[in-house]
mmCIF file of C-alpha atoms in Angstrom:
data_model
loop_
_atom_site.group_PDB
_atom_site.id
_atom_site.type_symbol
_atom_site.label_atom_id
_atom_site.label_comp_id
_atom_site.label_asym_id
_atom_site.label_seq_id
_atom_site.Cartn_x
_atom_site.Cartn_y
_atom_site.Cartn_z
ATOM 1 C CA MET X 1 30.378 6.451 11.110
ATOM 2 C CA TYR X 2 29.515 9.848 9.667
ATOM 3 C CA GLU X 3 28.044 11.118 12.945
ATOM 4 C CA THR X 4 31.456 11.949 14.398
ATOM 5 C CA TYR X 5 32.645 13.487 11.133
ATOM 6 C CA TYR X 6 29.748 15.952 11.116
ATOM 7 C CA GLY X 7 29.622 16.425 14.902
ATOM 8 C CA LEU X 8 26.237 14.737 15.342
ATOM 9 C CA SER X 9 25.187 12.996 18.527
ATOM 10 C CA ASP X 10 23.364 10.178 16.746
ATOM 11 C CA LYS X 11 22.269 8.967 13.329
ATOM 12 C CA PRO X 12 19.501 11.344 12.243
ATOM 13 C CA PHE X 13 17.964 9.177 9.538
ATOM 14 C CA ARG X 14 17.383 5.750 11.011
ATOM 15 C CA LEU X 15 14.701 3.726 9.255
ATOM 16 C CA ARG X 16 13.039 2.363 12.386
ATOM 17 C CA PRO X 17 10.110 4.329 13.848
ATOM 18 C CA ASP X 18 11.405 6.572 16.644
ATOM 19 C CA PRO X 19 9.116 9.033 18.466
ATOM 20 C CA HIS X 20 12.230 10.970 19.495
ATOM 21 C CA PHE X 21 12.386 12.270 15.919
ATOM 22 C CA PHE X 22 8.645 12.882 15.546
ATOM 23 C CA PHE X 23 7.990 15.718 13.096
ATOM 24 C CA ALA X 24 4.637 17.460 13.261
ATOM 25 C CA SER X 25 3.815 18.052 9.617
ATOM 26 C CA LYS X 26 0.323 19.297 8.769
ATOM 27 C CA GLY X 27 -0.821 15.744 8.135
ATOM 28 C CA HIS X 28 0.813 14.333 11.258
ATOM 29 C CA LYS X 29 -0.667 17.112 13.430
ATOM 30 C CA ARG X 30 -4.129 16.372 12.153
ATOM 31 C CA ALA X 31 -3.656 12.628 12.535
ATOM 32 C CA MET X 32 -2.422 13.154 16.093
ATOM 33 C CA ALA X 33 -5.510 15.209 16.862
ATOM 34 C CA TYR X 34 -7.723 12.391 15.595
ATOM 35 C CA LEU X 35 -5.802 9.867 17.688
ATOM 36 C CA GLU X 36 -6.094 11.975 20.823
ATOM 37 C CA TYR X 37 -9.785 12.497 20.198
ATOM 38 C CA GLY X 38 -10.398 8.794 19.677
ATOM 39 C CA LEU X 39 -8.264 7.829 22.639
ATOM 40 C CA SER X 40 -10.155 10.230 24.896
ATOM 41 C CA HIS X 41 -13.301 8.186 24.251
ATOM 42 C CA GLY X 42 -11.530 5.089 25.562
ATOM 43 C CA GLU X 43 -13.449 2.704 23.334
ATOM 44 C CA GLY X 44 -14.024 1.574 19.794
ATOM 45 C CA PHE X 45 -11.600 1.484 16.903
ATOM 46 C CA ILE X 46 -9.227 4.124 15.615
ATOM 47 C CA VAL X 47 -8.124 3.666 12.002
ATOM 48 C CA ILE X 48 -5.026 5.277 10.531
ATOM 49 C CA THR X 49 -4.093 4.547 6.925
ATOM 50 C CA GLY X 50 -1.185 5.773 4.826
ATOM 51 C CA GLU X 51 1.370 4.713 2.272
ATOM 52 C CA VAL X 52 4.315 2.506 3.218
ATOM 53 C CA GLY X 53 6.742 4.594 5.261
ATOM 54 C CA ALA X 54 4.327 7.489 5.805
ATOM 55 C CA GLY X 55 4.966 7.483 9.555
ATOM 56 C CA LYS X 56 1.910 5.672 10.962
ATOM 57 C CA THR X 57 3.807 3.666 13.566
ATOM 58 C CA THR X 58 5.915 6.665 14.590
ATOM 59 C CA LEU X 59 2.699 8.603 15.058
ATOM 60 C CA VAL X 60 1.257 6.013 17.425
ATOM 61 C CA ARG X 61 4.494 5.629 19.361
ATOM 62 C CA ASN X 62 4.631 9.376 19.809
ATOM 63 C CA LEU X 63 1.136 9.213 21.253
ATOM 64 C CA PHE X 64 2.243 6.487 23.660
ATOM 65 C CA LYS X 65 5.197 8.585 24.746
ATOM 66 C CA GLN X 66 2.844 11.334 25.811
ATOM 67 C CA MET X 67 0.748 8.992 27.918
ATOM 68 C CA PRO X 68 1.953 7.836 31.341
ATOM 69 C CA SER X 69 2.911 4.171 31.089
ATOM 70 C CA GLU X 70 1.131 3.432 34.370
ATOM 71 C CA GLN X 71 -2.183 4.371 32.745
ATOM 72 C CA ILE X 72 -2.104 2.199 29.664
ATOM 73 C CA VAL X 73 -1.196 -1.389 28.845
ATOM 74 C CA ALA X 74 -0.502 -1.681 25.139
ATOM 75 C CA ALA X 75 -0.009 -4.716 22.944
ATOM 76 C CA HIS X 76 1.397 -4.391 19.432
ATOM 77 C CA ILE X 77 0.749 -6.908 16.653
ATOM 78 C CA VAL X 78 2.918 -6.637 13.553
ATOM 79 C CA ASN X 79 2.489 -10.027 11.869
ATOM 80 C CA THR X 80 -1.018 -9.814 10.445
ATOM 81 C CA HIS X 81 -0.916 -12.701 7.960
ATOM 82 C CA LEU X 82 -3.359 -14.509 10.192
ATOM 83 C CA ASP X 83 -6.466 -16.545 9.716
ATOM 84 C CA ALA X 84 -9.437 -16.088 12.014
ATOM 85 C CA ASP X 85 -8.375 -18.934 14.336
ATOM 86 C CA ASP X 86 -4.912 -17.453 14.894
ATOM 87 C CA THR X 87 -6.136 -13.918 15.565
ATOM 88 C CA LEU X 88 -7.348 -14.487 19.119
ATOM 89 C CA ARG X 89 -4.254 -16.519 19.975
ATOM 90 C CA THR X 90 -2.015 -13.730 18.677
ATOM 91 C CA VAL X 91 -3.865 -11.073 20.688
ATOM 92 C CA VAL X 92 -3.585 -13.128 23.860
ATOM 93 C CA ALA X 93 0.134 -13.664 23.272
ATOM 94 C CA ALA X 94 0.664 -9.948 22.551
ATOM 95 C CA PHE X 95 -0.632 -9.109 26.035
ATOM 96 C CA GLY X 96 1.846 -11.603 27.510
ATOM 97 C CA LEU X 97 -0.721 -14.217 28.454
ATOM 98 C CA PRO X 98 -0.239 -17.986 28.041
ATOM 99 C CA TYR X 99 -1.775 -19.222 24.823
ATOM 100 C CA GLU X 100 -0.313 -22.613 23.948
ATOM 101 C CA ASN X 101 -2.583 -25.657 23.864
ATOM 102 C CA ALA X 102 -5.611 -23.594 24.889
ATOM 103 C CA SER X 103 -9.076 -23.741 23.394
ATOM 104 C CA LYS X 104 -10.810 -20.670 22.068
ATOM 105 C CA THR X 105 -13.060 -20.601 25.112
ATOM 106 C CA ALA X 106 -10.067 -20.706 27.446
ATOM 107 C CA LEU X 107 -8.314 -17.930 25.500
ATOM 108 C CA LEU X 108 -11.374 -15.704 25.702
ATOM 109 C CA GLU X 109 -11.657 -16.285 29.442
ATOM 110 C CA ARG X 110 -7.980 -15.444 30.017
ATOM 111 C CA LEU X 111 -8.233 -12.290 27.960
ATOM 112 C CA GLU X 112 -11.398 -11.133 29.707
ATOM 113 C CA GLN X 113 -9.872 -11.739 33.136
ATOM 114 C CA PHE X 114 -6.788 -9.784 32.101
ATOM 115 C CA LEU X 115 -8.825 -6.847 30.799
ATOM 116 C CA ARG X 116 -10.944 -6.708 33.932
ATOM 117 C CA ALA X 117 -7.796 -6.800 36.081
ATOM 118 C CA CYS X 118 -6.411 -3.843 34.120
ATOM 119 C CA ASP X 119 -9.623 -1.933 34.715
ATOM 120 C CA THR X 120 -9.515 -2.733 38.429
ATOM 121 C CA ASP X 121 -5.966 -1.357 38.570
ATOM 122 C CA GLY X 122 -7.069 1.843 36.856
ATOM 123 C CA LYS X 123 -5.326 1.005 33.586
ATOM 124 C CA ARG X 124 -6.556 0.938 30.027
ATOM 125 C CA ALA X 125 -5.852 -1.875 27.602
ATOM 126 C CA LEU X 126 -4.936 -0.882 24.070
ATOM 127 C CA LEU X 127 -4.347 -3.183 21.119
ATOM 128 C CA VAL X 128 -2.347 -1.815 18.185
ATOM 129 C CA VAL X 129 -2.567 -3.820 14.966
ATOM 130 C CA ASP X 130 -0.033 -2.843 12.316
ATOM 131 C CA GLU X 131 -0.225 -3.796 8.627
ATOM 132 C CA ALA X 132 -3.982 -4.203 8.961
ATOM 133 C CA GLN X 133 -4.373 -4.431 5.186
ATOM 134 C CA ASN X 134 -3.163 -8.036 5.450
ATOM 135 C CA LEU X 135 -6.043 -9.070 7.707
ATOM 136 C CA THR X 136 -8.770 -11.218 6.231
ATOM 137 C CA PRO X 137 -12.384 -10.091 6.754
ATOM 138 C CA ARG X 138 -12.846 -12.955 9.221
ATOM 139 C CA ALA X 139 -9.782 -11.847 11.195
ATOM 140 C CA VAL X 140 -11.131 -8.287 11.318
ATOM 141 C CA GLU X 141 -14.434 -9.661 12.575
ATOM 142 C CA GLU X 142 -12.585 -11.531 15.333
ATOM 143 C CA LEU X 143 -11.023 -8.245 16.446
ATOM 144 C CA ARG X 144 -14.419 -6.576 16.403
ATOM 145 C CA MET X 145 -15.827 -9.272 18.661
ATOM 146 C CA LEU X 146 -13.167 -8.488 21.260
ATOM 147 C CA SER X 147 -14.636 -5.008 21.649
ATOM 148 C CA ASN X 148 -17.643 -6.677 23.299
ATOM 149 C CA PHE X 149 -15.620 -7.015 26.513
ATOM 150 C CA GLN X 150 -16.973 -4.189 28.664
ATOM 151 C CA THR X 151 -18.237 -3.152 32.056
ATOM 152 C CA ASP X 152 -21.567 -1.471 32.696
ATOM 153 C CA ASP X 153 -20.245 1.913 31.616
ATOM 154 C CA LYS X 154 -17.177 1.414 29.404
ATOM 155 C CA SER X 155 -15.306 -0.831 27.042
ATOM 156 C CA LEU X 156 -12.373 -2.844 28.359
ATOM 157 C CA LEU X 157 -10.372 -2.828 25.125
ATOM 158 C CA GLN X 158 -9.638 -0.206 22.519
ATOM 159 C CA THR X 159 -8.022 -1.047 19.192
ATOM 160 C CA PHE X 160 -5.860 0.933 16.768
ATOM 161 C CA LEU X 161 -5.788 -0.373 13.200
ATOM 162 C CA LEU X 162 -2.857 0.880 11.141
ATOM 163 C CA GLY X 163 -2.735 -0.056 7.484
ATOM 164 C CA GLN X 164 -1.977 0.861 3.928
ATOM 165 C CA PRO X 165 -4.669 2.598 1.824
ATOM 166 C CA GLU X 166 -6.138 -0.674 0.566
ATOM 167 C CA PHE X 167 -7.329 -1.430 4.108
ATOM 168 C CA ARG X 168 -10.102 1.108 3.522
ATOM 169 C CA THR X 169 -11.426 -1.185 0.818
ATOM 170 C CA THR X 170 -11.803 -3.899 3.453
ATOM 171 C CA LEU X 171 -13.565 -1.507 5.813
ATOM 172 C CA HIS X 172 -16.087 -0.500 3.171
ATOM 173 C CA SER X 173 -16.764 -4.024 1.984
ATOM 174 C CA ALA X 174 -19.983 -5.889 2.653
ATOM 175 C CA GLY X 175 -20.160 -7.337 6.138
ATOM 176 C CA MET X 176 -18.067 -4.598 7.784
ATOM 177 C CA GLN X 177 -20.998 -2.410 8.818
ATOM 178 C CA GLN X 178 -20.802 -3.368 12.493
ATOM 179 C CA LEU X 179 -17.107 -2.535 12.597
ATOM 180 C CA ARG X 180 -17.632 0.796 10.826
ATOM 181 C CA GLN X 181 -20.200 1.721 13.453
ATOM 182 C CA ARG X 182 -17.548 1.239 16.152
ATOM 183 C CA ILE X 183 -14.888 3.440 14.566
ATOM 184 C CA THR X 184 -14.522 6.543 16.724
ATOM 185 C CA ALA X 185 -11.821 8.204 14.622
ATOM 186 C CA SER X 186 -10.326 7.599 11.183
ATOM 187 C CA TYR X 187 -7.636 9.438 9.250
ATOM 188 C CA HIS X 188 -5.552 8.950 6.107
ATOM 189 C CA LEU X 189 -1.967 10.133 6.492
ATOM 190 C CA GLY X 190 -0.717 11.514 3.198
ATOM 191 C CA PRO X 191 2.824 12.460 2.132
ATOM 192 C CA MET X 192 4.509 15.746 2.997
ATOM 193 C CA ASP X 193 4.871 18.513 0.440
ATOM 194 C CA GLY X 194 8.201 19.984 -0.694
ATOM 195 C CA PRO X 195 8.674 22.636 2.029
ATOM 196 C CA GLU X 196 7.612 20.159 4.715
ATOM 197 C CA THR X 197 10.097 17.607 3.428
ATOM 198 C CA GLN X 198 12.899 20.162 3.753
ATOM 199 C CA ALA X 199 11.705 21.089 7.247
ATOM 200 C CA TYR X 200 11.557 17.378 8.101
ATOM 201 C CA VAL X 201 15.174 16.814 7.029
ATOM 202 C CA GLU X 202 16.376 19.836 8.995
ATOM 203 C CA HIS X 203 14.305 18.842 12.033
ATOM 204 C CA ARG X 204 15.925 15.417 12.211
ATOM 205 C CA LEU X 205 19.363 16.940 11.788
ATOM 206 C CA HIS X 206 18.759 19.568 14.481
ATOM 207 C CA THR X 207 17.537 16.808 16.826
ATOM 208 C CA VAL X 208 21.059 15.349 16.824
ATOM 209 C CA GLY X 209 22.915 18.662 17.098
ATOM 210 C CA TRP X 210 23.354 19.706 13.447
ATOM 211 C CA LYS X 211 25.039 23.082 12.951
ATOM 212 C CA ASP X 212 24.719 23.446 9.179
ATOM 213 C CA ASP X 213 27.510 20.958 8.532
ATOM 214 C CA PRO X 214 26.879 19.600 6.020
ATOM 215 C CA SER X 215 24.823 22.226 4.211
ATOM 216 C CA PHE X 216 22.091 21.518 1.665
ATOM 217 C CA SER X 217 21.396 23.711 -1.336
ATOM 218 C CA ASP X 218 17.830 24.462 -2.421
ATOM 219 C CA GLY X 219 18.419 22.208 -5.391
ATOM 220 C CA ALA X 220 19.503 19.402 -3.072
ATOM 221 C CA HIS X 221 16.293 19.675 -1.077
ATOM 222 C CA ALA X 222 14.251 19.727 -4.274
ATOM 223 C CA ALA X 223 16.003 16.577 -5.487
ATOM 224 C CA ILE X 224 15.385 14.867 -2.148
ATOM 225 C CA TYR X 225 11.680 15.604 -2.475
ATOM 226 C CA ASP X 226 11.579 14.513 -6.123
ATOM 227 C CA TYR X 227 12.910 11.114 -5.129
ATOM 228 C CA SER X 228 11.026 10.575 -1.867
ATOM 229 C CA GLY X 229 7.690 12.101 -2.821
ATOM 230 C CA GLY X 230 7.382 13.361 0.756
ATOM 231 C CA ILE X 231 7.411 9.852 2.271
ATOM 232 C CA PRO X 232 9.461 9.980 5.509
ATOM 233 C CA ARG X 233 11.014 6.524 5.189
ATOM 234 C CA LYS X 234 12.219 7.127 1.638
ATOM 235 C CA THR X 235 13.564 10.505 2.746
ATOM 236 C CA ASN X 236 15.461 8.845 5.594
ATOM 237 C CA ALA X 237 16.956 6.180 3.332
ATOM 238 C CA LEU X 238 18.184 8.750 0.818
ATOM 239 C CA CYS X 239 19.587 11.215 3.355
ATOM 240 C CA ASP X 240 21.384 8.479 5.270
ATOM 241 C CA ARG X 241 23.157 7.422 2.074
ATOM 242 C CA LEU X 242 23.876 11.041 1.216
ATOM 243 C CA LEU X 243 25.616 11.678 4.538
ATOM 244 C CA LEU X 244 27.565 8.456 4.165
ATOM 245 C CA MET X 245 28.805 9.575 0.749
ATOM 246 C CA GLY X 246 29.686 12.961 2.212
ATOM 247 C CA TYR X 247 31.772 11.302 4.896
ATOM 248 C CA LEU X 248 33.566 9.009 2.449
ATOM 249 C CA GLU X 249 34.351 11.839 0.035
ATOM 250 C CA GLU X 250 34.915 14.507 2.722
ATOM 251 C CA MET X 251 32.081 16.731 1.585
ATOM 252 C CA HIS X 252 30.551 19.552 3.638
ATOM 253 C CA ALA X 253 27.999 20.855 1.158
ATOM 254 C CA PHE X 254 25.444 18.935 -0.890
ATOM 255 C CA THR X 255 24.048 20.060 -4.214
ATOM 256 C CA GLU X 256 21.333 18.745 -6.492
ATOM 257 C CA ALA X 257 23.963 16.835 -8.468
ATOM 258 C CA ASP X 258 25.190 15.107 -5.300
ATOM 259 C CA VAL X 259 21.678 13.987 -4.370
ATOM 260 C CA ASN X 260 21.010 12.744 -7.894
ATOM 261 C CA GLU X 261 24.235 10.749 -7.811
ATOM 262 C CA VAL X 262 23.094 8.940 -4.676
ATOM 263 C CA VAL X 263 19.656 8.418 -6.216
ATOM 264 C CA ARG X 264 21.286 6.772 -9.234
ATOM 265 C CA ASP X 265 23.300 4.514 -6.947
ATOM 266 C CA ILE X 266 20.184 3.468 -5.044
ATOM 267 C CA ARG X 267 18.249 2.756 -8.208
ATOM 268 C CA GLN X 268 21.106 0.772 -9.697
ATOM 269 C CA GLU X 269 21.168 -1.395 -6.593
ATOM 270 C CA TYR X 270 17.504 -2.248 -7.112
ATOM 271 C CA GLU X 271 17.831 -2.712 -10.861
ATOM 272 C CA LEU X 272 18.872 -6.102 -12.179
ATOM 273 C CA PRO X 273 22.252 -6.383 -13.931
ATOM 274 C CA PRO X 274 22.002 -6.362 -17.757
ATOM 275 C CA GLU X 275 23.038 -10.006 -18.023
ATOM 276 C CA VAL X 276 20.268 -11.008 -15.603
ATOM 277 C CA VAL X 277 17.731 -8.987 -17.583
ATOM 278 C CA ARG X 278 18.860 -10.772 -20.755
ATOM 279 C CA GLU X 279 18.614 -14.158 -19.036
ATOM 280 C CA GLN X 280 15.101 -13.392 -17.785
ATOM 281 C CA ALA X 281 14.048 -12.179 -21.221
ATOM 282 C CA ALA X 282 15.400 -15.380 -22.759
ATOM 283 C CA ALA X 283 13.649 -17.439 -20.098
ATOM 284 C CA ALA X 284 10.387 -15.620 -20.753
ATOM 285 C CA LEU X 285 10.731 -16.276 -24.465
ATOM 286 C CA ALA X 286 11.569 -19.897 -23.781
ATOM 287 C CA GLY X 287 8.477 -20.086 -21.571
ATOM 288 C CA VAL X 288 6.341 -19.036 -24.521
ATOM 289 C CA THR X 289 7.976 -21.365 -27.007
ATOM 290 C CA SER X 290 7.982 -24.208 -24.496
ATOM 291 C CA LEU X 291 4.280 -24.561 -25.187
ATOM 292 C CA GLY X 292 5.279 -26.112 -28.442
ATOM 293 C CA THR X 293 8.661 -27.596 -27.593
ATOM 294 C CA LEU X 294 9.011 -28.747 -24.011
ATOM 295 C CA ASP X 295 5.678 -29.086 -22.239
ATOM 296 C CA ASN X 296 3.652 -30.073 -25.288
ATOM 297 C CA PRO X 297 5.654 -30.843 -28.449
ATOM 298 C CA GLY X 298 3.657 -30.091 -31.547
ATOM 299 C CA TYR X 299 1.295 -27.695 -29.760
ATOM 300 C CA LEU X 300 2.356 -24.725 -31.849
ATOM 301 C CA ASP X 301 2.218 -26.800 -35.034
ATOM 302 C CA GLU X 302 -1.318 -27.800 -34.152
ATOM 303 C CA ARG X 303 -2.329 -24.203 -33.472
ATOM 304 C CA ILE X 304 -0.773 -23.002 -36.734
ATOM 305 C CA LEU X 305 -2.530 -25.773 -38.657
ATOM 306 C CA LYS X 306 -5.857 -24.776 -37.127
ATOM 307 C CA MET X 307 -5.217 -21.149 -37.998
ATOM 308 C CA GLU X 308 -4.366 -22.106 -41.581
ATOM 309 C CA LYS X 309 -7.591 -24.132 -41.872
ATOM 310 C CA SER X 310 -9.560 -21.256 -40.427
ATOM 311 C CA MET X 311 -7.999 -18.836 -42.891
ATOM 312 C CA ALA X 312 -8.707 -21.243 -45.746
ATOM 313 C CA SER X 313 -12.349 -21.438 -44.703
ATOM 314 C CA VAL X 314 -12.632 -17.659 -44.596
ATOM 315 C CA LEU X 315 -10.992 -17.336 -48.019
ATOM 316 C CA ALA X 316 -13.353 -19.959 -49.454
ATOM 317 C CA ILE X 317 -16.355 -18.048 -48.165
ATOM 318 C CA LEU X 318 -15.020 -14.788 -49.576
ATOM 319 C CA LYS X 319 -14.422 -16.396 -52.976
ATOM 320 C CA LYS X 320 -17.975 -17.737 -53.027
ATOM 321 C CA VAL X 321 -19.373 -14.317 -52.128
ATOM 322 C CA VAL X 322 -17.278 -12.606 -54.784
ATOM 323 C CA SER X 323 -18.246 -15.173 -57.438
ATOM 324 C CA THR X 324 -21.947 -14.591 -56.839
ATOM 325 C CA LEU X 325 -21.709 -10.821 -57.044
ATOM 326 C CA PRO X 326 -22.007 -10.569 -60.933
ATOM 327 C CA ALA X 327 -25.077 -12.825 -61.039
ATOM 328 C CA LEU X 328 -26.607 -11.012 -58.118
ATOM 329 C CA SER X 329 -25.901 -7.702 -59.801
ATOM 330 C CA HIS X 330 -27.529 -8.932 -63.035
ATOM 331 C CA GLN X 331 -30.605 -10.093 -61.123
ATOM 332 C CA VAL X 332 -30.923 -6.763 -59.389
ATOM 333 C CA SER X 333 -30.609 -4.926 -62.732
ATOM 334 C CA ASP X 334 -33.306 -7.082 -64.324
ATOM 335 C CA HIS X 335 -35.516 -6.554 -61.315
ATOM 336 C CA HIS X 336 -35.155 -2.778 -61.507
ATOM 337 C CA ALA X 337 -35.771 -2.838 -65.283
ATOM 338 C CA SER X 338 -38.939 -4.857 -64.749
ATOM 339 C CA ASP X 339 -40.112 -2.414 -62.122
ATOM 340 C CA TYR X 340 -39.436 0.449 -64.512
ATOM 341 C CA ARG X 341 -41.401 -1.195 -67.318
ATOM 342 C CA SER X 342 -44.368 -1.937 -65.103
ATOM 343 C CA SER X 343 -44.496 1.660 -63.968
ATOM 344 C CA ASP X 344 -44.312 3.126 -67.496
ATOM 345 C CA PRO X 345 -47.845 3.445 -68.981
ATOM 346 C CA HIS X 346 -46.453 3.314 -72.527
ATOM 347 C CA GLN X 347 -44.585 0.100 -71.803
ATOM 348 C CA SER X 348 -47.530 -1.505 -69.996
ATOM 349 C CA GLY X 349 -50.088 -0.873 -72.753
ATOM 350 C CA HIS X 350 -52.293 1.533 -70.774
ATOM 351 C CA HIS X 351 -53.520 4.725 -72.537
ATOM 352 C CA GLU X 352 -55.223 7.776 -71.195
#
């Protein structure tokens, strides 16, 4: 829609991972170096973590683009809400092998035969597991067991694990020691800083033939970073909406105010309407009062009665303590007076 208006050859801010738009920020360069290093070993696990939308999948796809397709056979698993029994079946299916109505033994045999055939053909088998933070420890252990497929001198399967930061908690949990020992490279992909975010926006625009139409003020770039926090996917979502607004309102220059207007629109779309908020608040209140009205009539009355009895007991104890204070005070005074008299030689009848 807006591509033609601004003379662009394609949409520059698509949300899907696209290695064509790969931007080598400092973090992405370092992550790529770790991937290349790990891949050169041809075995073990490579772990890449990062926030949602940080560019993990784009990073891996860019690595694939650089490798000749005739040298690598890759399988990509995205749905990772799996139990241990489904993990092997999913891996087998990802490599295009038959998996229905097969026992675990049969699945392992098919996978091993496939991996050995790849090795015979001079190809490497690579398994990429996205959203690894959703894997259970048992599922991770199943993946580790697959790394046992090997020849006399090399492993037949290498695995990339891509996940959100919490996946590191799984890796460092008890029982993951054997997996940690097989990790050949690991990197956490953080967000871009402000200048990198601006360079990222301009890089994607230049990739589709941008010639400074529309233009972005420094304030606009700062506002883009303030909203996105340097996360590529959030940057893409905001800039795509910004260009759409520019097309609809025939704008050729964006300012900080323009970006903030789009940000407000986005946030309003994710905020609940006031009437819904009021309904939810009323429902929440009703949920509390339902303890004594709907689910268990008289529950609140019973609780209040118990509280009143408890308070009455406390007050009774306090009254008893207070009532005994004068007598106690008198006893203490008499005791001190007696001690004084016994210590006074004139009072006790002793003479020097």
